[in-house]
mmCIF file of C-alpha atoms in Angstrom:
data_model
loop_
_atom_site.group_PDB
_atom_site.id
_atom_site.type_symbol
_atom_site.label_atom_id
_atom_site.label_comp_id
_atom_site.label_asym_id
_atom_site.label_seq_id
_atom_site.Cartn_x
_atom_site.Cartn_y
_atom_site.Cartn_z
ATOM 1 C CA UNK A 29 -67.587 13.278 93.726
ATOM 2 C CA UNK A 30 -70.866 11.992 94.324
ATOM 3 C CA UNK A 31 -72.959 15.316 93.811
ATOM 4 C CA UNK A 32 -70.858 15.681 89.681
ATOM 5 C CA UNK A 33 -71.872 11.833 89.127
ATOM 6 C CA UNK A 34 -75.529 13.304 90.234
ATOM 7 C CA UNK A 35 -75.721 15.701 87.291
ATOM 8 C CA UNK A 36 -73.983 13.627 84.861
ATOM 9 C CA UNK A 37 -76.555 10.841 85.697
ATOM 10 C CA UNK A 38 -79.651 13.907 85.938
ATOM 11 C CA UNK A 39 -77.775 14.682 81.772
ATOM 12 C CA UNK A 40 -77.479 11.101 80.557
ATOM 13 C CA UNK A 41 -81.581 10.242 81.849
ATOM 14 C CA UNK A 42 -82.640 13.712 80.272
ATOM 15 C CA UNK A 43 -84.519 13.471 76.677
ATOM 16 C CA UNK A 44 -83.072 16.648 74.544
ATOM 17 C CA UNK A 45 -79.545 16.692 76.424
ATOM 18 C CA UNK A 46 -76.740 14.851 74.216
ATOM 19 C CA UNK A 47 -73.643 15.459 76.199
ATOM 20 C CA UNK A 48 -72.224 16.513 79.966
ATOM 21 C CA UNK A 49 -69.191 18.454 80.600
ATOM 22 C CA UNK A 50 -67.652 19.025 84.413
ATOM 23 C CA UNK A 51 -64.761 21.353 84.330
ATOM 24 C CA UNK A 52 -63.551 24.887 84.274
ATOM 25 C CA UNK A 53 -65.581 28.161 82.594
ATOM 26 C CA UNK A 54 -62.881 28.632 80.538
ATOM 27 C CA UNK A 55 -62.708 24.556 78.543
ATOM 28 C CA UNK A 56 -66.310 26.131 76.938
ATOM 29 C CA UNK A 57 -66.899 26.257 73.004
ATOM 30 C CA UNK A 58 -64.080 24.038 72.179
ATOM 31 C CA UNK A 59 -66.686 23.460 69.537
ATOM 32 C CA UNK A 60 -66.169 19.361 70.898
ATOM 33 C CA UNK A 61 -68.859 19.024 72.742
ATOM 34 C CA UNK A 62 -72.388 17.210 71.702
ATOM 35 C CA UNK A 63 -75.619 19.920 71.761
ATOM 36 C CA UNK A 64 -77.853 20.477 73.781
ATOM 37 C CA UNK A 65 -75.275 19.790 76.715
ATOM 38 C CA UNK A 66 -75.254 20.063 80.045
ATOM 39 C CA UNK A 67 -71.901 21.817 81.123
ATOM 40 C CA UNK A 68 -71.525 21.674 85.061
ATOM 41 C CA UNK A 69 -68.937 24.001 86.082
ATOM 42 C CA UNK A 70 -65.641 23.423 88.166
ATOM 43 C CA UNK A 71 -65.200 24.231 90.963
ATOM 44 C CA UNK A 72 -68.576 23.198 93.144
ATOM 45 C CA UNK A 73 -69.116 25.291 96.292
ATOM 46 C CA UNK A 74 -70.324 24.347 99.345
ATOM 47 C CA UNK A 75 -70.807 24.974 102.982
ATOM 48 C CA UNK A 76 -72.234 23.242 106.058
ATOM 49 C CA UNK A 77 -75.547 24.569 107.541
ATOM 50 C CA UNK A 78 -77.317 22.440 110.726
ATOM 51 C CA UNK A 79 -75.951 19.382 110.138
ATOM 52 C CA UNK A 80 -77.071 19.352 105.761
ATOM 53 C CA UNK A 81 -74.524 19.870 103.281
ATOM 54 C CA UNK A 82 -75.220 22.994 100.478
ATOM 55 C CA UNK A 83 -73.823 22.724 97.114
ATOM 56 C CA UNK A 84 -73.570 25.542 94.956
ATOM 57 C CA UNK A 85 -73.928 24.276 91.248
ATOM 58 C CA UNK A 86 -73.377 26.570 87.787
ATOM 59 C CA UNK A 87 -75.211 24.420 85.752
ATOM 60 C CA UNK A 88 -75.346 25.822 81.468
ATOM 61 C CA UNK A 89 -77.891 24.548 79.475
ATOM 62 C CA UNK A 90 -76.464 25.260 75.863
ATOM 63 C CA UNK A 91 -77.407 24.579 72.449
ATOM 64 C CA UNK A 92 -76.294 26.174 69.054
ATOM 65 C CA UNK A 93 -78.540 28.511 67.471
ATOM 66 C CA UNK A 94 -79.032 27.894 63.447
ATOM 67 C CA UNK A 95 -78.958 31.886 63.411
ATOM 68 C CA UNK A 96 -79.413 35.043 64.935
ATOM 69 C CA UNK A 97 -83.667 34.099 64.744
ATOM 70 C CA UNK A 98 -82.806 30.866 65.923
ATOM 71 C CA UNK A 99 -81.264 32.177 69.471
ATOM 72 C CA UNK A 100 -84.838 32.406 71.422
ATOM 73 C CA UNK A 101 -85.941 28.921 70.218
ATOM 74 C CA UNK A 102 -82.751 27.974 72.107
ATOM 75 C CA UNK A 103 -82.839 29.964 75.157
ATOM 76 C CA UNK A 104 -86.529 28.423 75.575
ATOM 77 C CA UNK A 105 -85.569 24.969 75.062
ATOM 78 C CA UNK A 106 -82.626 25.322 77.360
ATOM 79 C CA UNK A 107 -84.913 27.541 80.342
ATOM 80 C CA UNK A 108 -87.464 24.756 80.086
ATOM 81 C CA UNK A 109 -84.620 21.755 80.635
ATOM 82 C CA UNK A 110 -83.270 23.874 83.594
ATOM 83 C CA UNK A 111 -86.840 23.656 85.323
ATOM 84 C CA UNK A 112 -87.949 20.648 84.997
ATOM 85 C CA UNK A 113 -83.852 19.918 86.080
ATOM 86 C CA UNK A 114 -84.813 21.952 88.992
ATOM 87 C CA UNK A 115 -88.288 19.455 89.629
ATOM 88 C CA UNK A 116 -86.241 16.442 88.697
ATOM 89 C CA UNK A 117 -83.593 16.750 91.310
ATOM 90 C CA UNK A 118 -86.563 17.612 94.138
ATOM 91 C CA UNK A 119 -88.581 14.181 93.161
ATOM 92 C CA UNK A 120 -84.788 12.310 93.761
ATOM 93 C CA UNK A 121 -84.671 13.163 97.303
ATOM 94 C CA UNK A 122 -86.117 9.799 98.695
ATOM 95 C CA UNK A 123 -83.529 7.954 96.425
ATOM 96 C CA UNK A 124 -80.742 10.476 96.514
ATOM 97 C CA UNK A 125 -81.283 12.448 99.695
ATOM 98 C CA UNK A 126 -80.582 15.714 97.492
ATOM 99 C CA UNK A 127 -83.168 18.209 97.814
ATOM 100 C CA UNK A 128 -84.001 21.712 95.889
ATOM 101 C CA UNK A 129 -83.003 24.329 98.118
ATOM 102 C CA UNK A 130 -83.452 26.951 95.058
ATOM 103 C CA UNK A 131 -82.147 28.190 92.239
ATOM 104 C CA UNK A 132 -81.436 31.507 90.167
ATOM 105 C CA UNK A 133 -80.908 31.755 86.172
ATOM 106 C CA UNK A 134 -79.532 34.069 83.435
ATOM 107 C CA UNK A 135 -79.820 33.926 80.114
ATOM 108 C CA UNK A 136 -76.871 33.431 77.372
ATOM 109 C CA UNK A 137 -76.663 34.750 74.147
ATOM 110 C CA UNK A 138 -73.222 34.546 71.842
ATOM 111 C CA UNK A 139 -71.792 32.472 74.575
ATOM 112 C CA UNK A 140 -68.331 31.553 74.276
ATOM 113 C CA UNK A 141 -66.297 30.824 71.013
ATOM 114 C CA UNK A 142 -69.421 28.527 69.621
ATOM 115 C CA UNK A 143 -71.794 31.279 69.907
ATOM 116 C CA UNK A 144 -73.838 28.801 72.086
ATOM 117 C CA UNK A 145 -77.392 30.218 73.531
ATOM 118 C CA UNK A 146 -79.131 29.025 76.367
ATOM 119 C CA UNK A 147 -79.506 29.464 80.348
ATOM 120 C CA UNK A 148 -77.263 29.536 83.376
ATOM 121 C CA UNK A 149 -79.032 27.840 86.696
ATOM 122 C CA UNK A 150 -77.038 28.092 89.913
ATOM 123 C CA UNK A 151 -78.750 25.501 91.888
ATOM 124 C CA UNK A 152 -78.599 24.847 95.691
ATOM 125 C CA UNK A 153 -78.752 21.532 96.469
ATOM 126 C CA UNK A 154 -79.379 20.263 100.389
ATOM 127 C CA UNK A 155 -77.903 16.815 101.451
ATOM 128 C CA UNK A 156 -77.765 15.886 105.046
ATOM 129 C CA UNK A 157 -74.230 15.679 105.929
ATOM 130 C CA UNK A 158 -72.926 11.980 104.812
ATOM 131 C CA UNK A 159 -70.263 11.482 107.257
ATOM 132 C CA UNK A 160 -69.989 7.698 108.394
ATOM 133 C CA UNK A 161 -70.002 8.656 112.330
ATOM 134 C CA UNK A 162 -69.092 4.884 112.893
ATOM 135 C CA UNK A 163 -66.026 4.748 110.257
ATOM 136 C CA UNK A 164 -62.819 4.671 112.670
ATOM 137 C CA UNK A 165 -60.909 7.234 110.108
ATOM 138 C CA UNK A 166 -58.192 8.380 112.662
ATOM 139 C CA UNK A 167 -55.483 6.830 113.899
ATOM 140 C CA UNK A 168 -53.677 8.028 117.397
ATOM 141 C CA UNK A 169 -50.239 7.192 117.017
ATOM 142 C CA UNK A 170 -49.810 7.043 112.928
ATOM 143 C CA UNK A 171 -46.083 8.624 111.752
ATOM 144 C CA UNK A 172 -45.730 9.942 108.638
ATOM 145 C CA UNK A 173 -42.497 8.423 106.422
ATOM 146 C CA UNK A 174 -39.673 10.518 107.184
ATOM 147 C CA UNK A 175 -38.524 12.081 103.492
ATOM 148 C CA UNK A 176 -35.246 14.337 102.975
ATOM 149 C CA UNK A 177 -35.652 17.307 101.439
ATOM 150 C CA UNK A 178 -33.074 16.650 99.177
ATOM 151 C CA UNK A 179 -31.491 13.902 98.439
ATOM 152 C CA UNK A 180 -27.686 12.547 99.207
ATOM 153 C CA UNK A 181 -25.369 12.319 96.705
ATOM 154 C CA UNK A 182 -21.313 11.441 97.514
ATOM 155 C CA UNK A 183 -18.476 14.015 96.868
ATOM 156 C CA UNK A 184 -15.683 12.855 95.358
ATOM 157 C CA UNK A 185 -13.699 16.172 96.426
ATOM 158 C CA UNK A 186 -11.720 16.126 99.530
ATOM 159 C CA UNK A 187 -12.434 19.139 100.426
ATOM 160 C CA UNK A 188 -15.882 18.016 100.256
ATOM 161 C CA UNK A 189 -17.213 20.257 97.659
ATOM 162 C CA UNK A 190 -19.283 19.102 94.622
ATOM 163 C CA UNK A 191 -18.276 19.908 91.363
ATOM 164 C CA UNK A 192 -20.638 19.962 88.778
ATOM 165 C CA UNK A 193 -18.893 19.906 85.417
ATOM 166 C CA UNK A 194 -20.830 17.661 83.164
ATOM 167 C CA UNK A 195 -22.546 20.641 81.135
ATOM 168 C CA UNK A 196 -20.635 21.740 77.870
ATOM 169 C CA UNK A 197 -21.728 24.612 76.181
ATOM 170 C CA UNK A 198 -22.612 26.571 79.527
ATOM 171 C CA UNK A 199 -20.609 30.099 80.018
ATOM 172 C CA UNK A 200 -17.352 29.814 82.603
ATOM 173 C CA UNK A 201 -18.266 31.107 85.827
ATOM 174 C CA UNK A 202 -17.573 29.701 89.776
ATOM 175 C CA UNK A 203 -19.497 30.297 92.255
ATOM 176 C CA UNK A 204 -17.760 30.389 95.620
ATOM 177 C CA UNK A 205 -18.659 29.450 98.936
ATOM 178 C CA UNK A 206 -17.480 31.512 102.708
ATOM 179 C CA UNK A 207 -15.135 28.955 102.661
ATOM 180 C CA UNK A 208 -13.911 29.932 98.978
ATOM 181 C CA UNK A 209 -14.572 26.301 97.929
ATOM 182 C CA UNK A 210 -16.079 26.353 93.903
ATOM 183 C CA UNK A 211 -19.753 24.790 94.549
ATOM 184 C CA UNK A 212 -20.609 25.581 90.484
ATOM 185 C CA UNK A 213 -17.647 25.132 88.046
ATOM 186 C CA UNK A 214 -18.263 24.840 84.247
ATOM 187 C CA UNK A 215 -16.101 22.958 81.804
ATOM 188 C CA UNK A 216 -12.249 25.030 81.302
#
C-alpha cells in the first residue's frame, strides 16, 4: 500500500528512528523491535472527500525509558520526531502528492509490555484520488470459473449411499437418512 511504504520510507530517512513496524495495536512490546521506532498501526482509515483521498494514520513514536526519570526525556524526543514528521510529510507533497491535512497527539507513559514512552500522532494525510481514469479495468462479458461446492466422489453402494468406515477408534453410531439409508457408519 503505497501510503505504509510512505511512512516506512518517512522512518528509514529519519535520524533518531531505528526501526518501523505496520501492524495491529496488539503485536506492541514484543520487546523485538529496534528503539526509537516508528510503529504505524493496522488498520489505516480512509474516506473520499472532493475528489482527494484522507488517510487516517496512528502513528507511535516510542522509545524505552532508562527509568522512571528517564520517561520525559523520551516523551520529548518522541513529540519532537512526530512534528517535524508532521513538517516532513507537508514539504513531500510536490514529490509525493501527500499533504498535511492535520494531526492530533497523546502522550504514552508505561506503554505496553516494554514499558515504552513516547507520543501517539493520528495524522490526516490528503492525496488527490489516484485512480488511472484511462486504465480499461472492467470487462463486459467476463464469467467467473464455475466451482462446486463440494466436490464428487463415487459410491460404491447400490443403494447409492456412502459409507464412511475408515475411522477406528470412533464410538458406533448410524446416522440415518428419510430414506433409512446409513449416511455415517463406524467400524462393527
Amino acid at each position: 500500500m503505497q501510503i505504509v511504504n510512505f511512512f516506512y520510507e518517512l522512518a528509514r530517512q529519519h535520524k533518531q528512528i531505528n526501526g518501523f513496524f505496520y501492524g495491529k495495536a496488539y503485536e506492541k512490546g514484543a520487546a523485538n523491535e529496534a528503539h526509537p521506532l516508528m510503529w504505524l498501526d493496522d488498520p489505516i482509515y480512509g474516506q473520499s472527500v472532493n475528489q482527494t483521498l484522507s488517510y487516517t494514520c496512528n502513528v507511535d513514536i516510542l522509545g524505552i525509558p532508562e527509568g522512571d526519570e528517564d520517561v520525559l526525556n523520551v516523551q520529548a524526543t518522541a513529540f519532537r520526531i512526530g512534528i517535524v514528521l508532521a513538517e516532513k510529510i507537508q514539504q513531500t507533497y510536490p514529490s509525493t502528492g501527500f499533504k498535511m491535512g492535520g494531526f492530533t497527539f497523546v502522550s504514552l507513559r508505561e506503554y505496553y509490555d516494554n514499558n515504552a514512552a513516547g507520543y501517539r500522532f493520528t495524522y490526516t494525510i490528503i492525496q488527490a484520488n489516484p485512480v488511472d481514469r484511462c486504465s480499461d479495468d472492467f470487462e463486459q462479458h467476463k464469467q467467473f470459473p464455475k466451482i462446486d461446492a463440494l466436490p464428487d466422489f463415487g459410491l460404491e453402494n447400490p443403494d447409492g449411499c456412502a459409507i464412511f468406515n475408515e475411522k477406528n477408534g470412533l464410538p458406533n453410531f448410524k446416522i440415518m437418512n428419510p430414506d433409512g439409508c446409513a449416511i455415517f457408519k463406524d467400524n462393527e
